[in-house]
XYZ file of N, CA and C in Angstrom:
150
model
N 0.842 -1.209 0.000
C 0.000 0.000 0.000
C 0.877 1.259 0.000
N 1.638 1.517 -1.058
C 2.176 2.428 -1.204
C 1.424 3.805 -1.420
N 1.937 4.899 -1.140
C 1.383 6.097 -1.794
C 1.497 6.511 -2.958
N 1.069 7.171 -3.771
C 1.557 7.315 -5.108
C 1.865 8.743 -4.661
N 2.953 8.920 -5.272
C 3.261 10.576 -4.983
C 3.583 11.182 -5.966
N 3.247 10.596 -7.377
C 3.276 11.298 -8.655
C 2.503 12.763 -8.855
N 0.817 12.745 -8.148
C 0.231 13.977 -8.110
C 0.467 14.641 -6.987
N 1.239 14.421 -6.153
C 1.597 15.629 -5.738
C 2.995 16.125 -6.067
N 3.683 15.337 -7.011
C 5.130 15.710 -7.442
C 4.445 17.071 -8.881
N 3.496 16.585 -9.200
C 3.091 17.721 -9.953
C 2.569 18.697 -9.894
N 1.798 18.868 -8.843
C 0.430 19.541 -8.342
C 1.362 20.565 -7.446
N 2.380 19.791 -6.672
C 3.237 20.902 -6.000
C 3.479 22.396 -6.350
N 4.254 22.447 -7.301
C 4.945 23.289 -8.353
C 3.519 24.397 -8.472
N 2.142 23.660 -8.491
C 1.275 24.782 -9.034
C 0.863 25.562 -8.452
N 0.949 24.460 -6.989
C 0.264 25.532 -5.720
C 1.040 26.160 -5.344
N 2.523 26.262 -5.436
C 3.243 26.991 -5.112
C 2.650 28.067 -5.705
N 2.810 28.167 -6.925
C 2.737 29.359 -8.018
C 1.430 30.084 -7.893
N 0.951 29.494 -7.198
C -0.734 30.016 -7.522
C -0.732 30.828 -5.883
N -0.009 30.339 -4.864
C 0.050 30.006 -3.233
C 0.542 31.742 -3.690
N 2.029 31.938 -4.347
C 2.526 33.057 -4.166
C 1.663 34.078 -4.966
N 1.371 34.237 -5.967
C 0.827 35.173 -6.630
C -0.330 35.534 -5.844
N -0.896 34.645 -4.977
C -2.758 35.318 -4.286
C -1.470 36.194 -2.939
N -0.540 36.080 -2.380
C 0.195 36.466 -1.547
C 0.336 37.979 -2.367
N 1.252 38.098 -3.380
C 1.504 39.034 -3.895
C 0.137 39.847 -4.283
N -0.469 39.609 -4.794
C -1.920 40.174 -4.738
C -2.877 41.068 -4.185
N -2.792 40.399 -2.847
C -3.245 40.422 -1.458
C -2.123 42.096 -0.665
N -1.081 41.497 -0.520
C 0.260 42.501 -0.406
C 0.114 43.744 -1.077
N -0.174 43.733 -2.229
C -0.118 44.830 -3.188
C -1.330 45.727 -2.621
N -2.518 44.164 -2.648
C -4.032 45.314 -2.417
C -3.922 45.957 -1.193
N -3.192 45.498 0.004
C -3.160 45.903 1.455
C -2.442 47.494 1.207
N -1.480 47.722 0.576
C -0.343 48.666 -0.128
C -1.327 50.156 -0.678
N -2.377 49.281 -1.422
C -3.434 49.820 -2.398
C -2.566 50.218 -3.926
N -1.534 49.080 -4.203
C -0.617 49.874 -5.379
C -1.351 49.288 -6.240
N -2.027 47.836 -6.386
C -2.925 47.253 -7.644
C -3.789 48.117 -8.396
N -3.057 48.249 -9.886
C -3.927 49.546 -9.949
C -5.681 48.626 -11.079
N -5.798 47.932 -10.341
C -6.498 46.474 -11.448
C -7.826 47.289 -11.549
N -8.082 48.395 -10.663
C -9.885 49.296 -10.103
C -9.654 50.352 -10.917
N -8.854 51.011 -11.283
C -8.625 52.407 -12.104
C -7.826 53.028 -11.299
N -7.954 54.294 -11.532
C -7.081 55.264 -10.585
C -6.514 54.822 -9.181
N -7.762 55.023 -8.580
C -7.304 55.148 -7.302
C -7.147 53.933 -6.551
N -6.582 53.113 -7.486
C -6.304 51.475 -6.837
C -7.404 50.802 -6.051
N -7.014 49.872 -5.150
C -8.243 49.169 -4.464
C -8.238 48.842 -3.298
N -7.478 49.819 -2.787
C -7.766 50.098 -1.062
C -8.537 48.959 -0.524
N -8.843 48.016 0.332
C -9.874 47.424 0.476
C -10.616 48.027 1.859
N -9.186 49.294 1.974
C -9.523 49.814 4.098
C -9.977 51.074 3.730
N -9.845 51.971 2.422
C -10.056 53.495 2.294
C -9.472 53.910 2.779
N -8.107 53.929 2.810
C -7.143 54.705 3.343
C -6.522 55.610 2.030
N -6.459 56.673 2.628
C -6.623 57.848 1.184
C -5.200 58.221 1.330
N -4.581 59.017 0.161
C -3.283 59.466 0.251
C -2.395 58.238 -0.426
N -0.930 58.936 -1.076
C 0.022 58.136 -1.351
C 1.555 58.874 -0.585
């Protein structure tokens, strides 16, 4: 009764990639630098000013 550890030898790699980018994301939106809303970025706290 072995494990197969083929899907997670693959699956690894993605969640990494996917793990960091919602990090970076997240980081940016806290920042409010994502400018993904228009202008005035996407604050999620309304904190005004740069």
């Amino acid at each position: 009764m072995d494990i197969d550890l083929r899907p997670l030898i693959v699956l690894s790699p993605i969640v990494l990639v996917v793990a960091w980018a919602a990090y970076n994301i997240i980081k940016a939106a806290i920042k409010g630098e994502a400018k993904l809303f228009g202008e005035k970025g996407n604050n999620p706290f309304g904190k005004g000013g740069s």
